[in-house]
């Protein structure tokens, strides 16, 4: 149902490889690799990702006001069980998604890091709300943005984000896990070419909306 | 709230009972406040409690920077029988920010006094367990003093984007 | 970490984490008689499904019996009061709303009430009635969330969905009147942000007809339920003088029989125009707290009905242009309105110097806002006397000598909101 979009040149390369194979021009190692890629591994990989994306076990981790909206998403109106995510686990050992819902104070940050470390791979993190994504309404001494101490996959803006907004974030994460990352608004508005690609700088992005290859481009 | 005359009568009675305790009275927009000497605040509160103000509604600190004495501890008292409120204010200088704790009068003053200590640095003598309550135990500084910076992360625009902390990898 | 005979193990055997917590004194007294029992210190939280937020409890246990408990807070301390000193009065309202995050109208009302006292502003009667309607709706919503999560703690999982279904209806009403579900900034200094739209009254009436029916259904499910009664009746009892010493107000105090309610004792915002009763309990155990909060929902419905019927005509915010924004259509015609708008938005209104403490009755007790102004456009000190902060001190006497299961039930019935506790 999602429109999958792989990068254009990848498609072109595959097209050429397919043409070569049909012509009988691919041989040896190249041929083996082509067969591997297209037949089994891709399918198994995709199946595993599909299973993962549809059966997240979120951690019951409510910090502040966003937690109430997270509870609302569990409620009957915006039902997260539609996507198979209703099994909120209390123990981090059993969970694979941590939804940081609320403001992260400096006293809580090491606790969250410990909990995140206790989760088993593969694990994801959604930073829900403005307070943990950036500093939110309160830009002061007591808060830490979550990006400073743990890797976050999806940031959901809002204060607090409506359950629909969190649902959107949840679906984006699901897309990311299933390998169907879309380029977000750049896709919808065909705005390719507006990304700022910082060559080979370190992972630290200097500006907020910088597209690093292999990254959900800040959408 | 006692009206202005009631406040003056209370202040007078307290001055007689505990000499040199009430430095000033303030009556502003229906709120009655007594400014008490920090050394005698405990005795003043005991007397007020005996007079009927049995409920300690709030205990909090204020930083009156740049006026001296700089720190203030305010006690909001409530008389449930007569539905009356009165405030007692104790002004302290930063150099001698010590005041006697009222935990022996009201047990519920424990956490609020710890919060005033945490945020303003006022030491409450005879407090059973004076340590930081909201900030981490080893935090340095008293955040809610007016000269403590608000802190936070810089808001990023294109001119200062180097200050970004990046993403945790 | 087992601690026997009241001695602590040698320092090098303690973990790093435990050594950092050494400053916390824990009672090492043995229980009754000469028998020495092993005391176990158990750390509950800050991340725990039953702590209603990030509350950390250091429980000293003897078997399953709780001998002492020490709450450690500060895990969601946001420095809201410090941030509020940095912003103009209008901009403090959204910041302060996020303290007690289930009673956001109450936070805004306390702050606006304090500022209005300092400025001597008269709130028009229509605004007062609209405020009452929204405050009582917020009270019902807060009690619904409390009921849903508490029942979830006790094991009645389906109550969570029922209560949140009602909560969604209320949030729809909030969204109709202000555009936001939570933290609505609806209550402003001098009145409310906007008048209620058409259709709000009809929707509200439909909700008011449905709410008592639903509350009856919740009562049928829980009130005489064997499990609920056995877990809540007789547990967590503290007598009234102790609660008054601790500074506890609200449903916890009313459960012991003291009918202290600021809506009746020191009425604000035309609460004295409405006829409602105060539910009180008898014994002060968890069951009474549960019944008191449940009954308050019916009373709130009554208040809203009366406020809706008697809603007076008039402005919804004070006509004083130096405090409230002029209506948009005036900006096109009146130069003064434009100047007022400009001044209010850029600098904000100035408040004459003074201090004010404005108490009101929030779903958890007395919520008071202390505002000190020094004559400028920014407050010099904003402090919220949060009810949960003071109520939390009552937890220790409530759970002493009870089981851990009673601790969980008591914590649920205490209704702590960590946003208010930590601010």
Tab-separated table of N, CA and C in Angstrom, chain C residues 261-372:
chain	number	residue	atom	x	y	z
C	261	UNK	N	-13.306	22.359	50.970
C	261	UNK	CA	-13.233	22.501	49.524
C	261	UNK	C	-13.208	23.990	49.238
C	262	UNK	N	-12.188	24.441	48.536
C	262	UNK	CA	-12.040	25.873	48.319
C	262	UNK	C	-13.142	26.448	47.446
C	263	UNK	N	-13.850	25.576	46.709
C	263	UNK	CA	-14.937	26.105	45.899
C	263	UNK	C	-16.079	26.584	46.778
C	264	UNK	N	-16.186	25.970	47.962
C	264	UNK	CA	-17.233	26.407	48.890
C	264	UNK	C	-16.687	27.347	49.950
C	265	UNK	N	-15.433	27.099	50.367
C	265	UNK	CA	-14.901	27.877	51.489
C	265	UNK	C	-14.475	29.269	51.047
C	266	UNK	N	-13.713	29.350	49.964
C	266	UNK	CA	-13.283	30.656	49.448
C	266	UNK	C	-13.634	30.703	47.973
C	267	UNK	N	-14.923	30.892	47.667
C	267	UNK	CA	-15.325	30.758	46.269
C	267	UNK	C	-14.645	31.789	45.369
C	268	UNK	N	-14.277	31.335	44.191
C	268	UNK	CA	-13.632	32.183	43.215
C	268	UNK	C	-14.378	31.969	41.903
C	269	UNK	N	-14.311	32.937	41.044
C	269	UNK	CA	-14.872	32.796	39.698
C	269	UNK	C	-16.317	32.297	39.714
C	270	UNK	N	-17.157	32.930	40.468
C	270	UNK	CA	-18.598	32.668	40.600
C	270	UNK	C	-18.974	31.252	40.977
C	271	UNK	N	-18.123	30.530	41.716
C	271	UNK	CA	-18.552	29.215	42.165
C	271	UNK	C	-19.695	29.310	43.162
C	272	UNK	N	-19.846	30.475	43.800
C	272	UNK	CA	-20.928	30.575	44.779
C	272	UNK	C	-22.288	30.691	44.109
C	273	UNK	N	-22.336	30.843	42.784
C	273	UNK	CA	-23.632	30.892	42.112
C	273	UNK	C	-24.217	29.502	41.919
C	274	UNK	N	-23.405	28.473	42.125
C	274	UNK	CA	-23.846	27.136	41.749
C	274	UNK	C	-24.135	26.320	42.982
C	275	UNK	N	-25.049	25.406	42.813
C	275	UNK	CA	-25.480	24.572	43.916
C	275	UNK	C	-24.917	23.180	43.694
C	276	UNK	N	-23.978	22.785	44.540
C	276	UNK	CA	-23.419	21.443	44.402
C	276	UNK	C	-23.004	20.976	45.781
C	277	UNK	N	-22.791	19.689	45.917
C	277	UNK	CA	-22.449	19.137	47.222
C	277	UNK	C	-21.019	18.637	47.207
C	278	UNK	N	-20.472	18.474	48.373
C	278	UNK	CA	-19.101	17.995	48.501
C	278	UNK	C	-19.163	16.576	49.030
C	279	UNK	N	-18.714	15.607	48.248
C	279	UNK	CA	-18.718	14.240	48.768
C	279	UNK	C	-17.589	14.063	49.786
C	280	UNK	N	-17.905	13.469	50.923
C	280	UNK	CA	-16.875	13.176	51.918
C	280	UNK	C	-16.939	11.706	52.259
C	281	UNK	N	-15.827	11.204	52.721
C	281	UNK	CA	-15.761	9.806	53.130
C	281	UNK	C	-15.908	9.706	54.632
C	282	UNK	N	-15.723	8.497	55.124
C	282	UNK	CA	-15.901	8.282	56.549
C	282	UNK	C	-14.606	7.893	57.236
C	283	UNK	N	-13.915	6.919	56.657
C	283	UNK	CA	-12.791	6.324	57.348
C	283	UNK	C	-11.471	6.913	56.879
C	284	UNK	N	-11.364	7.224	55.618
C	284	UNK	CA	-10.088	7.717	55.119
C	284	UNK	C	-9.220	6.620	54.553
C	285	UNK	N	-9.822	5.511	54.169
C	285	UNK	CA	-9.011	4.474	53.542
C	285	UNK	C	-9.096	4.636	52.027
C	286	UNK	N	-8.437	3.714	51.314
C	286	UNK	CA	-8.381	3.867	49.860
C	286	UNK	C	-9.752	3.787	49.234
C	287	UNK	N	-10.641	2.985	49.837
C	287	UNK	CA	-11.970	2.852	49.256
C	287	UNK	C	-12.733	4.178	49.326
C	288	UNK	N	-12.574	4.882	50.423
C	288	UNK	CA	-13.242	6.189	50.535
C	288	UNK	C	-12.685	7.164	49.513
C	289	UNK	N	-11.371	7.118	49.295
C	289	UNK	CA	-10.790	8.038	48.309
C	289	UNK	C	-11.348	7.733	46.931
C	290	UNK	N	-11.474	6.464	46.654
C	290	UNK	CA	-12.012	6.062	45.362
C	290	UNK	C	-13.444	6.564	45.209
C	291	UNK	N	-14.260	6.367	46.255
C	291	UNK	CA	-15.669	6.767	46.149
C	291	UNK	C	-15.813	8.273	46.089
C	292	UNK	N	-14.956	8.991	46.828
C	292	UNK	CA	-15.055	10.459	46.838
C	292	UNK	C	-14.776	11.003	45.438
C	293	UNK	N	-13.720	10.512	44.814
C	293	UNK	CA	-13.399	11.041	43.487
C	293	UNK	C	-14.475	10.670	42.481
C	294	UNK	N	-14.998	9.467	42.626
C	294	UNK	CA	-16.047	9.054	41.704
C	294	UNK	C	-17.273	9.939	41.865
C	295	UNK	N	-17.627	10.238	43.122
C	295	UNK	CA	-18.816	11.056	43.339
C	295	UNK	C	-18.599	12.482	42.862
C	296	UNK	N	-17.349	12.939	42.910
C	296	UNK	CA	-17.093	14.312	42.459
C	296	UNK	C	-17.419	14.479	40.992
C	297	UNK	N	-17.359	13.403	40.250
C	297	UNK	CA	-17.660	13.525	38.827
C	297	UNK	C	-19.120	13.917	38.634
C	298	UNK	N	-20.008	13.314	39.436
C	298	UNK	CA	-21.421	13.685	39.307
C	298	UNK	C	-21.630	15.153	39.665
C	299	UNK	N	-20.948	15.592	40.734
C	299	UNK	CA	-21.136	16.981	41.160
C	299	UNK	C	-20.627	17.938	40.103
C	300	UNK	N	-19.540	17.571	39.456
C	300	UNK	CA	-19.019	18.455	38.403
C	300	UNK	C	-20.003	18.556	37.253
C	301	UNK	N	-20.655	17.431	36.948
C	301	UNK	CA	-21.656	17.470	35.875
C	301	UNK	C	-22.768	18.443	36.249
C	302	UNK	N	-23.164	18.401	37.535
C	302	UNK	CA	-24.222	19.322	37.971
C	302	UNK	C	-23.798	20.771	37.818
C	303	UNK	N	-22.537	21.047	38.191
C	303	UNK	CA	-22.071	22.429	38.096
C	303	UNK	C	-22.081	22.898	36.645
C	304	UNK	N	-21.622	22.021	35.753
C	304	UNK	CA	-21.554	22.448	34.344
C	304	UNK	C	-22.951	22.693	33.808
C	305	UNK	N	-23.899	21.839	34.226
C	305	UNK	CA	-25.273	22.050	33.752
C	305	UNK	C	-25.782	23.415	34.176
C	306	UNK	N	-25.545	23.734	35.452
C	306	UNK	CA	-26.028	25.032	35.927
C	306	UNK	C	-25.315	26.181	35.237
C	307	UNK	N	-24.023	26.012	35.014
C	307	UNK	CA	-23.286	27.108	34.371
C	307	UNK	C	-23.752	27.288	32.940
C	308	UNK	N	-24.047	26.191	32.272
C	308	UNK	CA	-24.471	26.296	30.876
C	308	UNK	C	-25.846	26.941	30.781
C	309	UNK	N	-26.737	26.568	31.712
C	309	UNK	CA	-28.067	27.159	31.671
C	309	UNK	C	-28.015	28.645	31.962
C	310	UNK	N	-27.180	29.002	32.926
C	310	UNK	CA	-27.178	30.405	33.339
C	310	UNK	C	-26.110	31.243	32.687
C	311	UNK	N	-25.568	30.792	31.566
C	311	UNK	CA	-24.447	31.507	30.946
C	311	UNK	C	-24.868	32.921	30.555
C	312	UNK	N	-24.282	33.930	31.182
C	312	UNK	CA	-24.732	35.291	30.870
C	312	UNK	C	-24.135	35.793	29.564
C	313	UNK	N	-24.780	36.788	29.009
C	313	UNK	CA	-24.241	37.421	27.801
C	313	UNK	C	-23.176	38.404	28.211
C	314	UNK	N	-22.354	38.783	27.256
C	314	UNK	CA	-21.361	39.785	27.582
C	314	UNK	C	-20.025	39.450	26.960
C	315	UNK	N	-19.017	40.236	27.287
C	315	UNK	CA	-17.703	39.971	26.702
C	315	UNK	C	-17.080	38.735	27.353
C	316	UNK	N	-16.214	38.101	26.619
C	316	UNK	CA	-15.574	36.905	27.156
C	316	UNK	C	-14.196	37.223	27.709
C	317	UNK	N	-13.781	38.464	27.597
C	317	UNK	CA	-12.505	38.864	28.191
C	317	UNK	C	-12.655	40.319	28.589
C	318	UNK	N	-11.841	40.761	29.479
C	318	UNK	CA	-12.000	42.116	29.975
C	318	UNK	C	-11.879	43.134	28.841
C	319	UNK	N	-12.741	44.142	28.845
C	319	UNK	CA	-12.678	45.119	27.754
C	319	UNK	C	-11.482	46.067	27.864
C	320	UNK	N	-10.688	45.918	28.923
C	320	UNK	CA	-9.539	46.799	29.089
C	320	UNK	C	-8.489	46.459	28.048
C	321	UNK	N	-8.278	47.342	27.100
C	321	UNK	CA	-7.385	47.035	25.995
C	321	UNK	C	-5.935	47.019	26.398
C	322	UNK	N	-5.648	47.505	27.609
C	322	UNK	CA	-4.242	47.475	27.994
C	322	UNK	C	-3.842	46.097	28.491
C	323	UNK	N	-4.831	45.214	28.674
C	323	UNK	CA	-4.534	43.895	29.198
C	323	UNK	C	-4.860	42.811	28.186
C	324	UNK	N	-6.005	42.961	27.534
C	324	UNK	CA	-6.438	41.918	26.611
C	324	UNK	C	-6.330	42.434	25.187
C	325	UNK	N	-6.041	41.505	24.285
C	325	UNK	CA	-5.922	41.895	22.894
C	325	UNK	C	-7.248	42.406	22.370
C	326	UNK	N	-7.229	43.466	21.541
C	326	UNK	CA	-8.485	43.895	20.927
C	326	UNK	C	-8.930	42.891	19.870
C	327	UNK	N	-10.234	42.836	19.600
C	327	UNK	CA	-10.696	41.917	18.560
C	327	UNK	C	-10.133	42.314	17.199
C	328	UNK	N	-9.931	41.309	16.351
C	328	UNK	CA	-9.202	41.543	15.106
C	328	UNK	C	-9.844	42.585	14.207
C	329	UNK	N	-11.179	42.616	14.206
C	329	UNK	CA	-11.794	43.530	13.238
C	329	UNK	C	-11.535	44.988	13.614
C	330	UNK	N	-11.217	45.226	14.864
C	330	UNK	CA	-10.937	46.610	15.244
C	330	UNK	C	-9.602	47.080	14.721
C	331	UNK	N	-8.724	46.146	14.432
C	331	UNK	CA	-7.390	46.565	14.016
C	331	UNK	C	-7.424	47.290	12.680
C	332	UNK	N	-8.453	47.030	11.901
C	332	UNK	CA	-8.492	47.656	10.595
C	332	UNK	C	-8.977	49.097	10.670
C	333	UNK	N	-9.702	49.413	11.749
C	333	UNK	CA	-10.315	50.731	11.775
C	333	UNK	C	-9.741	51.647	12.840
C	334	UNK	N	-9.293	51.053	13.961
C	334	UNK	CA	-8.919	51.939	15.065
C	334	UNK	C	-7.412	51.960	15.242
C	335	UNK	N	-6.824	53.131	15.292
C	335	UNK	CA	-5.384	53.248	15.459
C	335	UNK	C	-4.977	52.832	16.858
C	336	UNK	N	-5.849	53.207	17.816
C	336	UNK	CA	-5.527	52.845	19.209
C	336	UNK	C	-5.470	51.349	19.379
C	337	UNK	N	-6.421	50.677	18.725
C	337	UNK	CA	-6.442	49.210	18.869
C	337	UNK	C	-5.155	48.633	18.323
C	338	UNK	N	-4.682	49.207	17.222
C	338	UNK	CA	-3.452	48.706	16.626
C	338	UNK	C	-2.273	48.906	17.564
C	339	UNK	N	-2.238	50.072	18.187
C	339	UNK	CA	-1.118	50.342	19.092
C	339	UNK	C	-1.181	49.423	20.299
C	340	UNK	N	-2.384	49.243	20.835
C	340	UNK	CA	-2.522	48.335	21.982
C	340	UNK	C	-2.078	46.936	21.605
C	341	UNK	N	-2.532	46.497	20.443
C	341	UNK	CA	-2.163	45.152	19.988
C	341	UNK	C	-0.655	45.013	19.900
C	342	UNK	N	-0.029	46.043	19.318
C	342	UNK	CA	1.420	46.000	19.149
C	342	UNK	C	2.122	45.925	20.493
C	343	UNK	N	1.697	46.795	21.402
C	343	UNK	CA	2.357	46.817	22.709
C	343	UNK	C	2.174	45.495	23.439
C	344	UNK	N	0.954	44.954	23.348
C	344	UNK	CA	0.686	43.731	24.092
C	344	UNK	C	1.470	42.563	23.531
C	345	UNK	N	1.612	42.532	22.221
C	345	UNK	CA	2.269	41.367	21.637
C	345	UNK	C	3.775	41.474	21.787
C	346	UNK	N	4.326	42.665	21.650
C	346	UNK	CA	5.777	42.735	21.733
C	346	UNK	C	6.254	42.758	23.174
C	347	UNK	N	5.727	43.686	23.944
C	347	UNK	CA	6.250	43.777	25.303
C	347	UNK	C	5.362	43.054	26.306
C	348	UNK	N	4.080	43.168	26.136
C	348	UNK	CA	3.169	42.613	27.121
C	348	UNK	C	2.714	43.690	28.075
C	349	UNK	N	1.751	43.353	28.895
C	349	UNK	CA	1.271	44.371	29.823
C	349	UNK	C	2.162	44.373	31.062
C	350	UNK	N	2.218	45.511	31.690
C	350	UNK	CA	3.005	45.628	32.912
C	350	UNK	C	2.088	45.451	34.108
C	351	UNK	N	2.619	44.804	35.111
C	351	UNK	CA	1.827	44.551	36.306
C	351	UNK	C	2.432	45.367	37.435
C	352	UNK	N	1.640	46.117	38.191
C	352	UNK	CA	2.195	46.906	39.290
C	352	UNK	C	2.863	46.003	40.325
C	353	UNK	N	3.907	46.487	40.965
C	353	UNK	CA	4.663	45.605	41.863
C	353	UNK	C	3.812	45.125	43.029
C	354	UNK	N	4.090	43.903	43.452
C	354	UNK	CA	3.341	43.329	44.561
C	354	UNK	C	3.464	41.824	44.527
C	355	UNK	N	2.851	41.209	45.504
C	355	UNK	CA	2.852	39.758	45.562
C	355	UNK	C	1.434	39.290	45.733
C	356	UNK	N	1.119	38.177	45.145
C	356	UNK	CA	-0.236	37.645	45.290
C	356	UNK	C	-0.153	36.126	45.358
C	357	UNK	N	-1.035	35.572	46.142
C	357	UNK	CA	-1.151	34.112	46.234
C	357	UNK	C	-2.601	33.766	45.964
C	358	UNK	N	-2.838	32.998	44.920
C	358	UNK	CA	-4.209	32.718	44.510
C	358	UNK	C	-4.451	31.225	44.635
C	359	UNK	N	-5.245	30.798	45.619
C	359	UNK	CA	-5.489	29.355	45.752
C	359	UNK	C	-6.781	28.935	45.081
C	360	UNK	N	-6.780	27.741	44.517
C	360	UNK	CA	-8.032	27.200	44.021
C	360	UNK	C	-8.041	25.688	44.220
C	361	UNK	N	-9.183	25.086	43.942
C	361	UNK	CA	-9.378	23.669	44.235
C	361	UNK	C	-9.183	22.877	42.950
C	362	UNK	N	-8.038	22.234	42.846
C	362	UNK	CA	-7.772	21.423	41.665
C	362	UNK	C	-8.207	19.990	41.973
C	363	UNK	N	-8.216	19.109	40.988
C	363	UNK	CA	-8.667	17.741	41.280
C	363	UNK	C	-7.854	17.041	42.363
C	364	UNK	N	-6.676	17.559	42.695
C	364	UNK	CA	-5.853	16.880	43.689
C	364	UNK	C	-5.758	17.633	44.997
C	365	UNK	N	-6.325	18.835	45.064
C	365	UNK	CA	-6.221	19.570	46.306
C	365	UNK	C	-6.031	21.050	46.045
C	366	UNK	N	-5.437	21.723	47.013
C	366	UNK	CA	-5.289	23.171	46.882
C	366	UNK	C	-4.134	23.490	45.961
C	367	UNK	N	-4.449	24.098	44.854
C	367	UNK	CA	-3.430	24.552	43.915
C	367	UNK	C	-3.346	26.057	44.067
C	368	UNK	N	-2.197	26.530	44.496
C	368	UNK	CA	-2.069	27.967	44.671
C	368	UNK	C	-0.949	28.489	43.810
C	369	UNK	N	-1.112	29.695	43.300
C	369	UNK	CA	-0.055	30.287	42.501
C	369	UNK	C	0.407	31.548	43.186
C	370	UNK	N	1.693	31.636	43.438
C	370	UNK	CA	2.279	32.819	44.033
C	370	UNK	C	2.996	33.573	42.926
C	371	UNK	N	2.627	34.809	42.714
C	371	UNK	CA	3.272	35.620	41.690
C	371	UNK	C	3.821	36.857	42.355
C	372	UNK	N	5.066	37.136	42.100
C	372	UNK	CA	5.644	38.392	42.563
C	372	UNK	C	6.002	39.189	41.333
